[in-house]
Every structure is written in structure tokens, then in C-alpha cells.
PDB file of C-alpha atoms and ligand atoms in Angstrom:
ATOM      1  CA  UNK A   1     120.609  61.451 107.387  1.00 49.00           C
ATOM      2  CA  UNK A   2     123.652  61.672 109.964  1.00 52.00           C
ATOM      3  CA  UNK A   3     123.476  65.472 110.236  1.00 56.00           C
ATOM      4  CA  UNK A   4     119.696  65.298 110.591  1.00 58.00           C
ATOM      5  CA  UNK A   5     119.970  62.878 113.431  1.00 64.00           C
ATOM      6  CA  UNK A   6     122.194  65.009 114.926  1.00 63.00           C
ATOM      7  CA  UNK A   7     120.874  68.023 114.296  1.00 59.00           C
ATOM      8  CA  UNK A   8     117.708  66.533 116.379  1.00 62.00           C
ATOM      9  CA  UNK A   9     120.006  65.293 118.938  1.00 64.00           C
ATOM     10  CA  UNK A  10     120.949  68.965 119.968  1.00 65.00           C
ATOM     11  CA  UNK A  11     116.904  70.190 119.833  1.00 66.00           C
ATOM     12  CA  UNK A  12     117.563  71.729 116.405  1.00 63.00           C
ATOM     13  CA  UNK A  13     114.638  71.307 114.044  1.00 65.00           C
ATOM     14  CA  UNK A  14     116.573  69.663 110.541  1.00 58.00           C
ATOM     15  CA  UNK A  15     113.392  70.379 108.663  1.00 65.00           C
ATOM     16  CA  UNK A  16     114.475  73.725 106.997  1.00 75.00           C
ATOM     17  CA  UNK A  17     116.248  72.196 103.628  1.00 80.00           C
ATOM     18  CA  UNK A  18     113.684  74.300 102.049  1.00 91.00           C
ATOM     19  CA  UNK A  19     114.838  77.572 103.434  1.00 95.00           C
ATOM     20  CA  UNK A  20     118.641  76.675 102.701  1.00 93.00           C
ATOM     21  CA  UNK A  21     117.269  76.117  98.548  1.00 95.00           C
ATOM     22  CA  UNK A  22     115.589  79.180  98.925  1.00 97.00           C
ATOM     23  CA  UNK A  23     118.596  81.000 100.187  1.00 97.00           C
ATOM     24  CA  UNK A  24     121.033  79.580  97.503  1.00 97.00           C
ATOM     25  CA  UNK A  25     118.758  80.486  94.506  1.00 97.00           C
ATOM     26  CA  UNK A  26     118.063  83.736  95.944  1.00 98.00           C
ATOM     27  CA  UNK A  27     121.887  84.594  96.370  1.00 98.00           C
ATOM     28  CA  UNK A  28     122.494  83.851  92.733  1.00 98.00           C
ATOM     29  CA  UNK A  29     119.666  86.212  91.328  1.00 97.00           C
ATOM     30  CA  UNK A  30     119.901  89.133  93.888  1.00 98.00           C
ATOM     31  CA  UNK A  31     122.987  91.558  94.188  1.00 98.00           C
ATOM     32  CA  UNK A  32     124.818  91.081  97.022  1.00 98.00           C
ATOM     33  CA  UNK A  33     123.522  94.101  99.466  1.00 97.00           C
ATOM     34  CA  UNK A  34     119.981  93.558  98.289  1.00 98.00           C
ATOM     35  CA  UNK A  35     120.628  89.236  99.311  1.00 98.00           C
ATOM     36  CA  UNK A  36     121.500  90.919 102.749  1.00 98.00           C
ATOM     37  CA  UNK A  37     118.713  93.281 103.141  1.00 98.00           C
ATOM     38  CA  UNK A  38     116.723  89.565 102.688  1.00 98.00           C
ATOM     39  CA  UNK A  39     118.398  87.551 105.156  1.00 98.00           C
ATOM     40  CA  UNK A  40     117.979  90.458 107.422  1.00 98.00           C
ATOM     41  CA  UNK A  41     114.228  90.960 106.751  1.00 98.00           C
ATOM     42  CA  UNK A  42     114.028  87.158 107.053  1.00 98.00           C
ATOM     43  CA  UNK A  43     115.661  87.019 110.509  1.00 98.00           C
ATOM     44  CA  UNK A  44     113.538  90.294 111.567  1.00 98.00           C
ATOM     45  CA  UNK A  45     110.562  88.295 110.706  1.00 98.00           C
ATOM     46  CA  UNK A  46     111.274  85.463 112.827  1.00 98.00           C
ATOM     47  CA  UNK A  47     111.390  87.903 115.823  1.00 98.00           C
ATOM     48  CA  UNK A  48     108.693  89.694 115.240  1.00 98.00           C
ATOM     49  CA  UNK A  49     106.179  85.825 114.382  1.00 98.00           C
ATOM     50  CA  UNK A  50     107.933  85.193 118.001  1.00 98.00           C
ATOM     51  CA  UNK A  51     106.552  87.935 119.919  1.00 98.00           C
ATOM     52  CA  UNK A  52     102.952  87.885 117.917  1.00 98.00           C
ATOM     53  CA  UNK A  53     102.647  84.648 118.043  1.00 98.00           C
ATOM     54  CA  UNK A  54     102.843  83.931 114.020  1.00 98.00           C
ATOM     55  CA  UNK A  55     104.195  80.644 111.931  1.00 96.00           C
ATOM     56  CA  UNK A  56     107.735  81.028 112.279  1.00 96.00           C
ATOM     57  CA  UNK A  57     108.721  79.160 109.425  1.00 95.00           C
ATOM     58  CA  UNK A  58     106.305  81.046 107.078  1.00 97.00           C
ATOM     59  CA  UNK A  59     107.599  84.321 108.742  1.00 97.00           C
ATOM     60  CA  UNK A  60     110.864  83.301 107.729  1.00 97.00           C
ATOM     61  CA  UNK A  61     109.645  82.454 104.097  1.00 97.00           C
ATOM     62  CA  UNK A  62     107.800  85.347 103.636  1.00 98.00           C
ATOM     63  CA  UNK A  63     110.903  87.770 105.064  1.00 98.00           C
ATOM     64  CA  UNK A  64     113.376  85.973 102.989  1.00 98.00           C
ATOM     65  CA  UNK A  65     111.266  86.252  99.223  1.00 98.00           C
ATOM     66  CA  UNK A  66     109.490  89.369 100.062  1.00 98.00           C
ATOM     67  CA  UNK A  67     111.934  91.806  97.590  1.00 98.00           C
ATOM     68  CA  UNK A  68     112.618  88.334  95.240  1.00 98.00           C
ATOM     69  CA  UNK A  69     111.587  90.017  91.959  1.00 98.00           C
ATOM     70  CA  UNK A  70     113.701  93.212  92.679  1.00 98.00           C
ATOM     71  CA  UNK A  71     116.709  92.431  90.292  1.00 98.00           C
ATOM     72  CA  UNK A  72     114.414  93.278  87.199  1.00 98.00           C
ATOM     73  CA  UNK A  73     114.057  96.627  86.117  1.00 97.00           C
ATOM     74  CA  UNK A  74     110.864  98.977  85.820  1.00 97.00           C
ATOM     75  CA  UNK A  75     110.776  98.170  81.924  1.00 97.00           C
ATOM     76  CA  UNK A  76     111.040  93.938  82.104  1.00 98.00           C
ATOM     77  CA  UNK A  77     109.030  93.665  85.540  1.00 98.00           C
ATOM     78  CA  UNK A  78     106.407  96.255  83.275  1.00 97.00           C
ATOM     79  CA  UNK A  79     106.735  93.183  80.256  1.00 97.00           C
ATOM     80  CA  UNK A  80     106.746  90.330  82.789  1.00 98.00           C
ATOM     81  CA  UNK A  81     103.132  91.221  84.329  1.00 97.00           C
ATOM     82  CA  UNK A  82     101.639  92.003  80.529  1.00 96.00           C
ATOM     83  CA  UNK A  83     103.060  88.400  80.060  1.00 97.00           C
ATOM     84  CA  UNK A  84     101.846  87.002  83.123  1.00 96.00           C
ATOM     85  CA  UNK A  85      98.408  89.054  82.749  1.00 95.00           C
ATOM     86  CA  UNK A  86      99.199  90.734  86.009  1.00 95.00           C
ATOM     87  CA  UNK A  87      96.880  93.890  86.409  1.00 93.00           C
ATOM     88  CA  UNK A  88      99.092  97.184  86.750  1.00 95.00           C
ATOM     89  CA  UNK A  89      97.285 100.094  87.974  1.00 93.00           C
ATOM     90  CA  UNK A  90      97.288 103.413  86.349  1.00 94.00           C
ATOM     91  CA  UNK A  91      98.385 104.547  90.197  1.00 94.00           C
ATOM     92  CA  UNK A  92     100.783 101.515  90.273  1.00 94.00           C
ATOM     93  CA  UNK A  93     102.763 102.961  87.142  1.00 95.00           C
ATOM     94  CA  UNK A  94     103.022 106.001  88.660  1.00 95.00           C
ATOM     95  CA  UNK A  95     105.314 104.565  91.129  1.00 95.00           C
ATOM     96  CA  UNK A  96     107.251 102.060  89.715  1.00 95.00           C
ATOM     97  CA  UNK A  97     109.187 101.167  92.536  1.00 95.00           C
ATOM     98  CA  UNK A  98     106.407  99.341  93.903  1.00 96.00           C
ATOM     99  CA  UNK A  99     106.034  96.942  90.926  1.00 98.00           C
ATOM    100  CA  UNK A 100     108.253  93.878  92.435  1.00 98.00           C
ATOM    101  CA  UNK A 101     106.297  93.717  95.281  1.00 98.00           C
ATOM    102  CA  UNK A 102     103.607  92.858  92.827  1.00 97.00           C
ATOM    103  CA  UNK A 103     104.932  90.891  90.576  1.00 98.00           C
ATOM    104  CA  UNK A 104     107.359  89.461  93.586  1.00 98.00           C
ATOM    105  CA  UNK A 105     104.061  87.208  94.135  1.00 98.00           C
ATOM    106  CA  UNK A 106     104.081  85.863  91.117  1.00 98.00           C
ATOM    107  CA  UNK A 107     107.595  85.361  91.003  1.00 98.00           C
ATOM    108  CA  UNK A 108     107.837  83.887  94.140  1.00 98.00           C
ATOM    109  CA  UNK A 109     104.882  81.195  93.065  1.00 98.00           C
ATOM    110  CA  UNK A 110     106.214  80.265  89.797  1.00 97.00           C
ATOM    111  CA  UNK A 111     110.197  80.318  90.367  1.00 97.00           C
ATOM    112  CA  UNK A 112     110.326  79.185  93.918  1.00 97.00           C
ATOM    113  CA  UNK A 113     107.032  77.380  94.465  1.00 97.00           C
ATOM    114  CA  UNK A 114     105.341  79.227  97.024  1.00 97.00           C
ATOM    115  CA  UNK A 115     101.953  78.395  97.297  1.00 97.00           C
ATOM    116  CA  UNK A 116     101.048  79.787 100.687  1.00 97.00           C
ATOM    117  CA  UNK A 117      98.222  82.415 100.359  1.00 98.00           C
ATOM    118  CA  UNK A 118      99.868  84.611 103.200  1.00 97.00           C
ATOM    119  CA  UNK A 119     103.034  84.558 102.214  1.00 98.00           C
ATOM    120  CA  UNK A 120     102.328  85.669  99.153  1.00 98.00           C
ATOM    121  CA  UNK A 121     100.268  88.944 100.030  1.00 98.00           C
ATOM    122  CA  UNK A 122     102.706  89.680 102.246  1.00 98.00           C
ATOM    123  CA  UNK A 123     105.024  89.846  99.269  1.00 98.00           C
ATOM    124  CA  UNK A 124     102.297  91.432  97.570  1.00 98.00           C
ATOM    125  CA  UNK A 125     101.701  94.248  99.791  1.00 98.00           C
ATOM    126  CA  UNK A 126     105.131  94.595 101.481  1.00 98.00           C
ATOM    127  CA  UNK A 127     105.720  98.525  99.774  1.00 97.00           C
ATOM    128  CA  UNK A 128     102.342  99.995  99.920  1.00 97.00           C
ATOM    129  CA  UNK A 129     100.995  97.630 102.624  1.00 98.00           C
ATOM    130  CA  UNK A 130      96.852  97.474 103.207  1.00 98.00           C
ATOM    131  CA  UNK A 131      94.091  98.473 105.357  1.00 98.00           C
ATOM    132  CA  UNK A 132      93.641  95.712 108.071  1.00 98.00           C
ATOM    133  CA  UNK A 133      97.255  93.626 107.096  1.00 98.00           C
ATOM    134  CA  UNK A 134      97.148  90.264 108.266  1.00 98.00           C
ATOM    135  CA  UNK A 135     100.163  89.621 111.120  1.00 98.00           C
ATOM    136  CA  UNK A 136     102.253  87.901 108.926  1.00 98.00           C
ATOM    137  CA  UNK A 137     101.562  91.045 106.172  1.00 98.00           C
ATOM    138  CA  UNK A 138     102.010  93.587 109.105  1.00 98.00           C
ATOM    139  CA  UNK A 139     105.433  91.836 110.128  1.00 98.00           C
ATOM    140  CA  UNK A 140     106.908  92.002 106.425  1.00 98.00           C
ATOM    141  CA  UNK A 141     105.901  95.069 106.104  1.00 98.00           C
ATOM    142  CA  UNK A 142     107.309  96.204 109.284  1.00 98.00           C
ATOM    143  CA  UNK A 143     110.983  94.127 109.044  1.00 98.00           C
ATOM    144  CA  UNK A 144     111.517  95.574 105.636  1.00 98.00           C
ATOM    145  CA  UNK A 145     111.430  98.983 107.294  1.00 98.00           C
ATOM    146  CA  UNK A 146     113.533  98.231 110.888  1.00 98.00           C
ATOM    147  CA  UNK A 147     115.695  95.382 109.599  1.00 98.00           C
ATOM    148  CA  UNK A 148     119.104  95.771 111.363  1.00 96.00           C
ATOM    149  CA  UNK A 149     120.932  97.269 108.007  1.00 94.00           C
ATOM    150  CA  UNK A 150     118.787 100.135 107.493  1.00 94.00           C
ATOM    151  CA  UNK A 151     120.243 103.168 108.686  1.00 92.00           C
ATOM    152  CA  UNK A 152     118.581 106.054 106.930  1.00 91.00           C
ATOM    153  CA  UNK A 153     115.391 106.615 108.487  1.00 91.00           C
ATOM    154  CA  UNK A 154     115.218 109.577 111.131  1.00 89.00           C
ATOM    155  CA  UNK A 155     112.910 107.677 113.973  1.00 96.00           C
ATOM    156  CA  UNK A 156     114.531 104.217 113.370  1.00 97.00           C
ATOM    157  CA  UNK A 157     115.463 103.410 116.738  1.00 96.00           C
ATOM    158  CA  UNK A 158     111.705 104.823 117.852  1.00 97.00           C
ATOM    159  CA  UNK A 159     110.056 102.526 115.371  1.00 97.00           C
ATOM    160  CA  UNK A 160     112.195  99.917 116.260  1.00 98.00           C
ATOM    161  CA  UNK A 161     110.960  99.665 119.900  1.00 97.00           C
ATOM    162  CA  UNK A 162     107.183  99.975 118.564  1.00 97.00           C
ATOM    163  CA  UNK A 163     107.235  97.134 116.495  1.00 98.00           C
ATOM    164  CA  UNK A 164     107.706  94.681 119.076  1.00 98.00           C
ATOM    165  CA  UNK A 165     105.033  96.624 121.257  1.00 97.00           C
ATOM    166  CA  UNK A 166     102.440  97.758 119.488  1.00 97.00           C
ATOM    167  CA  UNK A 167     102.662  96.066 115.408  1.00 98.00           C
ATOM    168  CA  UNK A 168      99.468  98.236 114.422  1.00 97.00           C
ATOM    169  CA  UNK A 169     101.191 101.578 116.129  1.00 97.00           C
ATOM    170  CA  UNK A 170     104.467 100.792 113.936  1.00 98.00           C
ATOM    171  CA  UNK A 171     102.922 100.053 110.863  1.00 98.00           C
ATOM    172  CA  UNK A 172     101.082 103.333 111.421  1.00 97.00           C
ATOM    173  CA  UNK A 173     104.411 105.188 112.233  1.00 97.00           C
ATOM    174  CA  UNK A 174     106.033 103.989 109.071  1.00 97.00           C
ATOM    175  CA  UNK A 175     103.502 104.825 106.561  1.00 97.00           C
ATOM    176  CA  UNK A 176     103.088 108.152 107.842  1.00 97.00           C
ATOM    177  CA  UNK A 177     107.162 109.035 107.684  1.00 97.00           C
ATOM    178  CA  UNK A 178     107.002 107.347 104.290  1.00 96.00           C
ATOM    179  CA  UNK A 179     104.420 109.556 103.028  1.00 96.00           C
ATOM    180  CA  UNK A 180     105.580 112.538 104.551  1.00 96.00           C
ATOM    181  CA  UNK A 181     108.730 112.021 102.967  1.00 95.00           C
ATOM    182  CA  UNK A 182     107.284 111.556 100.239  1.00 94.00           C
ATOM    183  CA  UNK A 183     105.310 114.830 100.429  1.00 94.00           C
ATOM    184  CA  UNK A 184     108.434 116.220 100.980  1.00 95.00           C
ATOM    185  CA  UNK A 185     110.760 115.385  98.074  1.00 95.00           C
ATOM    186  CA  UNK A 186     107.761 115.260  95.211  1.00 94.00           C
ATOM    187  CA  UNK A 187     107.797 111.354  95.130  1.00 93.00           C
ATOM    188  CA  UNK A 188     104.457 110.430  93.705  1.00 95.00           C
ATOM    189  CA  UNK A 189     102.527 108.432  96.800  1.00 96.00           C
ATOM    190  CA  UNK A 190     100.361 105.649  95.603  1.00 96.00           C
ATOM    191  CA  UNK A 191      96.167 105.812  96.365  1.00 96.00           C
ATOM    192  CA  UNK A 192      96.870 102.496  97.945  1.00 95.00           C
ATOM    193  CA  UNK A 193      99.226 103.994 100.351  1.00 96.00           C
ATOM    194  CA  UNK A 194      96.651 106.741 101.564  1.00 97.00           C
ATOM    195  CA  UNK A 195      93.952 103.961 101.958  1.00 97.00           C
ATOM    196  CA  UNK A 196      96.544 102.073 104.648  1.00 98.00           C
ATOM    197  CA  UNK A 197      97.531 105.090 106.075  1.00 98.00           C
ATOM    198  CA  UNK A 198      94.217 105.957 106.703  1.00 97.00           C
ATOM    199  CA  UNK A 199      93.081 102.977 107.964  1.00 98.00           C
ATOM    200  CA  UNK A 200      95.758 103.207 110.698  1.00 97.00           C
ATOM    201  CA  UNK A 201      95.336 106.787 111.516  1.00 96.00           C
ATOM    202  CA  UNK A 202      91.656 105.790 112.171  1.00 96.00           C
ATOM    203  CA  UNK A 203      92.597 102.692 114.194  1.00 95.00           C
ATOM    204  CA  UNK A 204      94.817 104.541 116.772  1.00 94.00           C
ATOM    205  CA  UNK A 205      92.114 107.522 116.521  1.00 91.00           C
ATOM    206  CA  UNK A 206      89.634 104.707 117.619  1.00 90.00           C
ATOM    207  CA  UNK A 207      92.425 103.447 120.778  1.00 85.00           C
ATOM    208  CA  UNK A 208      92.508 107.063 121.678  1.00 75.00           C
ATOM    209  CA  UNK A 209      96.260 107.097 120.893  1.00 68.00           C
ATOM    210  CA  UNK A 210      97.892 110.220 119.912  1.00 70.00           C
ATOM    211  CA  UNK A 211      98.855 110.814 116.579  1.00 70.00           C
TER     212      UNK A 211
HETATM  213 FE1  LIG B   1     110.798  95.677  98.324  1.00 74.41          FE
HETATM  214 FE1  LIG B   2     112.966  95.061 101.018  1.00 74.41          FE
END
């Protein structure tokens, strides 16, 4: 195509017609502050694959689906796992917030055709995260929590700067404000949460870091 061969012309890679379908079907199922929160995520992503080193394009993927399944509510994404014979947890259900990242997996594989293992647990496990994240996990879970629109969190700026230092230090940092926040205000905080926090905590225990 023309634009293609231009696109080349100026060193721009015209292989991204994938992204651009992904963006238009996302836009029409998403509200429109939660579509932004993606592209920002998306474009966080790509930063952060940059400095580590990571699949750019996958980063990209990954950043732009990871909340895909969020338009449904607790009740229908509850019905679309039973349908879908996706295992909820008794912990899970105690904190429905996290079920789109769950289900987002499944959602992303059967509605947008994402088959790529990594991308997909980084869907998977971008709200409660894991012990010993992949990079591409670490940096989904990480962008969802700095992306450029978030405001609200006290050590943003902080956490910010330690992402593109030290991933394992930031994904540390986050899950411990999360669940001290948590603590805080009664939210119920997932097993699964614990386990990564813990896992981290004993990482920069093992670096001799401070924590
Ligand atoms: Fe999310
Ligand atoms: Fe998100």
C-alpha cells in the first residue's frame, strides 16, 4: 500500500494494523476514561519493554488489553467465567474487583485473538500480580499503577522514578502501598496479593535493600 511504502520511507515500521483494530474495538466497548487509562498503560509499556529490554510490540499489546474485560460488572464477569469454566477462588470473590483481570485473559483470547502466553498472564495477573512476574507481567503491572493519568497515589512521583530503575524495587513499592491501603480502609486483600508481596519483600531482603 501507498501509505505503507511511505510509512517505510520515513523509518516508521507500517506493521502495527493490528494494534490500530485493537484500538478501535477497544474504544467501542470501554468508557471513555477507562479507553484512556489503556492507551496510557499501553504507551507506559512501551517505555518501560524499552529500558528492560522486552518485545515492544507485545508490551504494547499487553498494556493496551490488560483492563479489556472491565466494562462488565461483578455479577456478568461472575456468569461469564461459570460459562467459560473459569475457576473463581473463594479469595477471588472476596474481592471482586480483581475478577477482569481474570477473566480479561479469556476475553482478550476469544474476542480479540490473543494467543500469546505472556500477554495473557500479564492480563491475568495485572491486579494482584505474582511471585517472580515475568518482565512483560512486571511492566503491566507496574504501568497500570504510574501511567501518566493517575494522580491519586501519595508516592507517585517516587514510584515513578523506580520503575525505570529498579522494576523488582517498584513492583515491591506498589504492592506494599496497595496493601497498606488496603489495611487501612477495611478493603479485603487477596491471599494472592500477600504471596507477591512477600515474595518481593524477601527479594530486596535478599539485595540487602531497605524496606
Ligand atoms: Fe485492571
Ligand atoms: Fe488498569
Amino acid at each position: 500500500m501507498a501509505s505503507d511504502k511511505k510509512a517505510k520511507k520515513n523509518g516508521v515500521n507500517p506493521d502495527i494494523s493490528d494494534i490500530h483494530e485493537y484500538r478501535k474495538k477497544l474504544k467501542k466497548i470501554l468508557k471513555p476514561e477507562r479507553y484512556e487509562h489503556s492507551l496510557s498503560v499501553s504507551f507506559t509499556c512501551v517505555c518501560l519493554a524499552m529500558r528492560y529490554g522486552v518485545d515492544l510490540h507485545k508490551a504494547e499489546v499487553a498494556g493496551l488489553l490488560h483492563d479489556c474485560a472491565k466494562q462488565f460488572s461483578d455479577e456478568e464477569l461472575i456468569k461469564l467465567c461459570k460459562k467459560e469454566n473459569v475457576e473463581l477462588t473463594e479469595d477471588i470473590l472476596k474481592a471482586p474487583q480483581v475478577i477482569h483481570s481474570v477473566f480479561g485473559a479469556v476475553y482478550a483470547r476469544k474476542e480479540f485473538g490473543i494467543e500469546d502466553k505472556d500477554i495473557l498472564s500479564s492480563i491475568y495477573y495485572h491486579t494482584l500480580g505474582r511471585p517472580d512476574m515475568s518482565l512483560l507481567e512486571a511492566i503491566v503491572f507496574v504501568s497500570d499503577y504510574i501511567e501518566a493519568r493517575r494522580f491519586k497515589a501519595e508516592r507517585l512521583p517516587e514510584i515513578r522514578m523506580l520503575a525505570f530503575t529498579d522494576l523488582d524495587r517498584a513492583v515491591y513499592e506498589i504492592n506494599h502501598d496497595t496493601i497498606t491501603y488496603l489495611e487501612e480502609s477495611g478493603g479485603y486483600i487477596c491471599k494472592d496479593s500477600y504471596d507477591t508481596y512477600n515474595y518481593y519483600k524477601e527479594l530486596m531482603k535478599n539485595r540487602e535493600l531497605p524496606i
